[in-house]
Amino acid sequence: SDLEDLHLYATPREQRFRRFASLEFEGQLYMTPYDFIQAVTSDEPKHAKKWRSLSKQELNQILMETPPVWKGSSKLFRNLNEKGVISYTEYLFLLCILTKPHAGFRIAFNMFDTDGNEMVDKKEFLVLQEIFRKKNEKREKRGDEEKRAMLRLQLYGYHTPTNSVLKTEGEDLVPRSYWDTLRRSTSQALFSDLAERADDFSSSLSDTTLLVHFFGKKGKAELNFEDFYRFMDNLQTEVLEIEFLSYSNGMNTISEEDFAHILLRYTNVENTSSYLENMRCSIPEEKGITFEEFRSFFQFLNNLEDFTIAMQMYNFASRSIGQDEFKRAVYVATGVKLSAHLVNTVFKIFDVDRDDQLSYKEFIGIMKDRLNRGFR
């Protein structure tokens, strides 16, 4: 019951991780690859979770069967299924990957590559553990310190002092989001400082599926950008395939209505039925959305920031836009070409007053929620 009480002191992301995690090793919670897929494609776990304790022998066996990074594919998580362990920090990292454009992968890699040798080693990658932990400490709710300490032990595997957030001359170095941590405000000096102390905060950590996949069973391998890029691209593709296949029933397409259902999940839209009814009336004959169309739209969503800037430059920020303008703005901003049928379907979903114009501000607001899967 004490452990269940911790839910009250957890942030929404922590709560979701605890709800979907199914494994526990030496007091720390882990997701399996199957748990992670469920967490990003389902509202609730299929079954009530009870954390199963792993023995050292069981963990070692799981890690022994982890494939190397060059054997990665867009079915990696499905193939591993229950045979893998993912820490809370890695869960946050994987969520970052799902919402970012391919151009951002190079930025992430370069931030990890503290010595600039075009390779990332295990020690450099483990800096992520400390960065995300420090980011999370800034977001802690005030409450029972003993409970928060127990929660940190569950999520990170070791106790952390509550006043250990990095600061220099009174300036807060921890940016607003996890991605900002990797991209903007965290300086090379900060990464180097943490890298020097990586041995201190990693000595008590257990290996995970991701660490073994990237750096080998002995942890001596190095990760190059091509493998890093391929892993990220494969993960994005895998999650999209799973969502698509859950509606396609073995067919090559999903219906326009199913596409609308997927699009409106995890958003702040309270009454989705009006959007769906609007689309049914506007598209009476079903043509279907292919996986390539489906994937291209979510590639566009991952570039939503650039699209927003492009729209502002077009001076459409305060007025509605037509299909041709929308399609051109997407291509100019992201390099993604959306099919005419896909653009028409999006317009029919969101064109509530049926004037074949899209409310830019409303669309952007809803899509930002969808992009971040409810954790905007």
XYZ file of C-alpha atoms in Angstrom:
376
model
C 0.000 0.000 0.000
C 2.933 2.336 0.676
C 4.136 1.770 -2.869
C 0.685 2.505 -4.272
C 0.646 5.753 -2.264
C 3.648 6.888 -4.304
C 1.308 7.433 -7.260
C 0.058 10.555 -5.468
C 3.568 12.049 -5.489
C 4.352 11.151 -9.112
C 4.161 13.410 -12.162
C 1.826 12.298 -15.009
C 4.745 10.733 -16.921
C 5.947 8.908 -13.818
C 2.430 7.661 -13.172
C 2.150 6.301 -16.702
C 5.502 4.547 -16.454
C 4.547 2.951 -13.127
C 1.169 1.893 -14.521
C 2.616 0.112 -17.556
C 5.895 -1.210 -16.067
C 5.750 -4.908 -15.232
C 9.236 -5.747 -13.902
C 11.185 -4.917 -10.759
C 14.864 -5.564 -10.104
C 16.550 -4.599 -6.820
C 13.821 -2.073 -6.063
C 13.876 -0.368 -9.480
C 10.977 -0.618 -11.933
C 11.417 -1.515 -15.597
C 9.249 -1.806 -18.673
C 9.541 -4.648 -21.131
C 9.586 -3.688 -24.846
C 5.980 -4.913 -24.947
C 5.101 -2.619 -22.018
C 6.623 0.354 -23.847
C 4.657 -0.329 -27.031
C 1.488 -0.613 -24.948
C 2.281 2.658 -23.152
C 2.515 4.627 -26.409
C -0.342 2.953 -28.311
C -2.964 2.203 -25.624
C -4.854 4.266 -23.082
C -4.534 1.631 -20.339
C -2.597 -1.630 -19.854
C -4.460 -4.659 -21.203
C -4.117 -6.377 -17.839
C -3.743 -5.011 -14.324
C -0.007 -4.842 -13.733
C 1.718 -6.515 -10.847
C 5.431 -5.928 -10.820
C 7.286 -9.218 -11.242
C 10.621 -9.417 -9.474
C 13.532 -10.418 -11.696
C 16.423 -12.438 -10.337
C 19.977 -11.546 -11.344
C 20.115 -14.763 -13.346
C 16.905 -13.905 -15.239
C 18.157 -10.399 -16.009
C 21.490 -11.742 -17.278
C 19.676 -14.219 -19.520
C 17.511 -11.440 -20.993
C 20.577 -9.295 -21.698
C 22.463 -12.244 -23.210
C 19.691 -12.612 -25.804
C 19.666 -8.914 -26.744
C 20.657 -8.455 -30.413
C 23.434 -5.989 -31.379
C 22.529 -2.649 -32.903
C 23.442 -3.734 -36.442
C 20.709 -6.376 -36.222
C 18.071 -3.758 -35.399
C 14.858 -3.542 -37.412
C 11.415 -1.939 -37.358
C 10.225 -5.070 -35.545
C 12.842 -4.957 -32.752
C 10.453 -4.215 -29.889
C 7.858 -6.684 -31.165
C 10.482 -9.406 -31.541
C 11.890 -8.793 -28.052
C 8.353 -8.641 -26.630
C 8.725 -9.513 -22.904
C 12.464 -10.250 -23.159
C 13.895 -6.857 -22.376
C 14.216 -4.208 -19.656
C 13.731 -0.454 -20.190
C 14.433 2.014 -17.371
C 12.408 5.145 -16.666
C 15.159 7.367 -18.084
C 15.217 5.328 -21.281
C 11.423 5.540 -21.456
C 11.725 9.347 -21.513
C 14.467 9.131 -24.146
C 12.371 6.845 -26.365
C 9.405 9.213 -26.065
C 11.684 12.031 -27.261
C 12.567 9.973 -30.321
C 8.930 9.371 -31.235
C 8.124 13.081 -31.424
C 11.185 14.486 -33.172
C 12.063 15.076 -36.843
C 14.863 13.133 -38.487
C 16.932 16.317 -38.695
C 16.949 16.414 -34.895
C 18.606 12.979 -34.640
C 21.988 14.476 -35.580
C 21.596 17.136 -32.892
C 20.868 14.512 -30.252
C 23.844 12.409 -31.350
C 26.237 15.360 -31.319
C 25.135 16.307 -27.813
C 25.987 12.832 -26.545
C 29.310 12.865 -28.424
C 31.147 14.961 -25.831
C 34.644 14.326 -27.207
C 33.661 14.975 -30.844
C 35.040 11.720 -32.252
C 31.840 10.938 -34.217
C 31.167 7.987 -31.893
C 29.205 7.731 -28.649
C 30.401 5.361 -25.940
C 28.443 3.945 -23.021
C 29.836 6.471 -20.573
C 28.749 9.404 -22.747
C 25.294 7.919 -23.231
C 24.838 7.425 -19.479
C 25.046 11.190 -19.047
C 21.454 11.033 -20.279
C 20.532 9.308 -17.028
C 21.784 12.210 -14.953
C 20.442 14.948 -17.238
C 16.906 13.563 -17.271
C 16.999 12.933 -13.534
C 17.982 16.530 -12.879
C 15.290 17.761 -15.247
C 12.749 15.646 -13.395
C 13.823 16.958 -9.984
C 12.808 20.457 -11.052
C 9.292 19.140 -11.706
C 8.801 17.330 -8.408
C 5.662 18.092 -6.502
C 6.029 19.293 -2.958
C 5.188 16.556 -0.543
C 6.441 13.916 1.759
C 10.214 13.771 1.214
C 10.348 10.141 2.287
C 7.774 9.234 -0.363
C 9.643 11.177 -3.048
C 12.869 9.419 -2.051
C 11.119 6.043 -2.406
C 9.790 7.104 -5.791
C 13.256 8.140 -7.006
C 14.605 4.774 -5.894
C 11.865 3.051 -7.891
C 12.486 5.112 -11.025
C 16.259 5.603 -10.997
C 17.528 2.753 -8.879
C 19.363 4.909 -6.363
C 18.708 7.679 -3.859
C 19.328 11.259 -4.952
C 19.640 14.347 -2.789
C 16.744 16.729 -3.350
C 18.957 19.818 -3.655
C 21.342 18.457 -6.273
C 19.982 20.319 -9.312
C 22.834 21.759 -11.339
C 23.184 25.523 -11.098
C 25.940 27.928 -11.975
C 26.022 31.409 -10.481
C 22.346 31.158 -9.645
C 21.337 30.422 -13.233
C 19.093 27.429 -13.769
C 20.709 25.253 -16.424
C 17.796 22.845 -16.761
C 15.592 23.857 -19.728
C 11.846 23.495 -20.145
C 11.657 20.088 -21.798
C 13.705 16.923 -22.211
C 14.351 17.758 -25.863
C 15.479 21.255 -24.949
C 17.894 19.574 -22.562
C 19.504 17.876 -25.545
C 19.229 20.771 -27.953
C 19.393 24.243 -26.472
C 20.376 25.201 -22.967
C 22.692 22.423 -21.893
C 26.213 23.516 -22.709
C 29.112 21.321 -23.824
C 30.774 22.159 -20.520
C 27.815 20.772 -18.591
C 27.932 17.523 -20.536
C 31.685 17.273 -20.036
C 31.318 17.867 -16.314
C 28.693 15.144 -16.049
C 30.732 12.806 -18.248
C 33.629 13.086 -15.816
C 31.313 11.968 -13.034
C 29.492 9.335 -15.102
C 31.298 6.529 -13.297
C 29.946 7.802 -9.970
C 26.270 7.747 -10.902
C 26.455 4.674 -13.170
C 28.334 2.322 -10.865
C 25.156 1.330 -9.051
C 23.049 1.002 -12.224
C 22.221 -2.287 -13.893
C 22.665 -2.841 -17.605
C 19.518 -2.594 -19.714
C 18.398 -3.910 -23.087
C 19.094 -0.539 -24.702
C 22.632 -0.299 -23.273
C 23.491 -3.824 -24.415
C 21.873 -3.216 -27.822
C 23.956 -0.049 -28.339
C 27.242 -0.911 -26.624
C 27.464 -4.711 -26.537
C 27.365 -7.194 -23.689
C 30.679 -5.945 -22.300
C 29.773 -2.284 -22.771
C 32.927 -1.611 -24.795
C 31.404 -1.033 -28.230
C 30.831 2.467 -29.601
C 27.754 3.761 -31.390
C 28.102 5.588 -34.718
C 25.572 8.004 -36.140
C 24.324 5.673 -38.877
C 23.331 3.009 -36.336
C 21.886 5.654 -34.014
C 19.808 7.130 -36.864
C 18.617 3.707 -37.991
C 17.499 2.810 -34.456
C 15.488 6.031 -34.124
C 13.926 5.719 -37.578
C 13.056 2.069 -36.923
C 11.369 2.924 -33.624
C 9.225 5.639 -35.196
C 8.260 3.251 -37.999
C 7.505 0.385 -35.617
C 5.098 2.390 -33.454
C 3.314 3.738 -36.548
C 3.074 0.216 -38.017
C 1.521 -1.069 -34.795
C -1.055 1.728 -34.723
C -1.836 1.257 -38.415
C -2.128 -2.542 -38.199
C -4.427 -2.320 -35.199
C -7.035 -0.777 -37.539
C -6.197 -2.268 -40.952
C -7.241 -5.890 -40.188
C -4.640 -7.206 -42.605
C -5.650 -4.838 -45.420
C -3.340 -2.369 -47.180
C -5.390 0.630 -46.066
C -7.321 1.948 -43.094
C -10.572 3.865 -43.455
C -10.667 7.641 -43.301
C -12.717 7.321 -40.108
C -10.078 5.098 -38.491
C -7.433 7.648 -39.481
C -9.512 10.323 -37.743
C -9.796 8.133 -34.627
C -5.996 7.705 -34.483
C -5.427 11.391 -35.143
C -7.756 12.552 -32.372
C -6.383 10.189 -29.720
C -4.453 11.823 -26.868
C -5.758 15.265 -27.819
C -7.698 17.853 -25.851
C -10.737 17.428 -28.121
C -13.613 16.570 -25.806
C -16.313 15.855 -28.373
C -14.660 13.835 -31.132
C -18.033 12.646 -32.454
C -18.693 16.000 -34.146
C -15.393 15.761 -36.055
C -16.135 12.175 -37.081
C -19.692 12.972 -38.162
C -18.420 15.956 -40.155
C -15.950 13.726 -41.990
C -18.556 11.014 -42.721
C -20.793 13.582 -44.394
C -17.918 15.130 -46.372
C -16.369 11.823 -47.543
C -19.339 9.528 -48.251
C -17.292 7.054 -50.314
C -14.421 5.383 -48.528
C -11.141 5.326 -50.462
C -8.777 4.432 -47.626
C -5.442 5.707 -46.294
C -2.310 3.716 -47.158
C 0.545 3.175 -44.701
C 2.795 5.449 -46.759
C 0.226 8.244 -46.519
C -0.213 7.506 -42.814
C 3.530 7.595 -42.179
C 4.063 10.761 -44.213
C 1.477 12.597 -42.115
C 3.179 11.676 -38.844
C 6.571 12.616 -40.302
C 4.993 16.006 -40.951
C 3.701 16.143 -37.353
C 7.234 15.564 -36.069
C 8.193 18.726 -37.988
C 5.274 20.715 -36.574
C 7.531 23.466 -35.152
C 9.000 24.228 -38.581
C 5.527 24.139 -40.146
C 4.292 26.617 -37.544
C 7.110 29.020 -38.422
C 6.370 28.641 -42.135
C 2.699 29.390 -41.566
C 3.559 32.509 -39.582
C 5.819 33.661 -42.407
C 2.943 33.126 -44.833
C 0.913 35.460 -42.613
C -1.808 32.833 -42.263
C -1.546 32.798 -38.478
C -4.737 34.784 -37.973
C -6.865 33.320 -40.757
C -7.952 30.058 -42.331
C -6.055 28.361 -45.153
C -7.022 26.254 -48.158
C -5.806 22.802 -49.177
C -3.256 23.986 -51.759
C -1.766 26.494 -49.315
C -1.603 23.841 -46.592
C 0.057 21.267 -48.852
C 2.649 23.777 -50.071
C 3.439 24.997 -46.543
C 3.979 21.394 -45.378
C 6.392 20.712 -48.230
C 8.326 23.972 -47.864
C 8.702 23.555 -44.110
C 9.322 19.823 -43.815
C 10.148 18.411 -47.245
C 7.238 15.974 -46.817
C 4.835 15.609 -49.741
C 1.308 14.796 -48.582
C -1.060 13.202 -51.094
C -4.071 15.196 -52.253
C -6.405 12.574 -50.745
C -4.675 12.739 -47.347
C -4.823 16.548 -47.261
C -8.487 16.444 -48.264
C -9.193 13.931 -45.476
C -7.459 16.136 -42.871
C -9.467 19.125 -44.035
C -12.747 17.196 -43.862
C -11.957 16.166 -40.273
C -11.164 19.665 -39.038
C -13.285 21.805 -41.387
C -16.205 22.077 -38.969
C -18.061 24.838 -40.827
C -17.458 23.041 -44.166
C -16.036 26.002 -46.060
C -12.995 23.971 -47.206
C -10.761 26.157 -45.052
C -8.691 25.046 -42.054
C -8.436 27.036 -38.845
C -4.659 27.241 -38.445
C -4.571 27.956 -34.698
C -7.085 25.259 -33.785
C -5.357 22.672 -35.958
C -1.910 23.423 -34.514
C -3.227 23.270 -30.944
C -4.877 19.875 -31.443
C -1.906 18.417 -33.315
C 0.568 19.501 -30.635
C -1.395 17.415 -28.156
C -1.438 14.454 -30.547
C 2.272 14.745 -31.246
C 3.099 14.525 -27.559
C 0.559 11.766 -26.944
C -1.304 13.639 -24.239
C 1.806 14.824 -22.341
C 2.210 18.235 -23.910
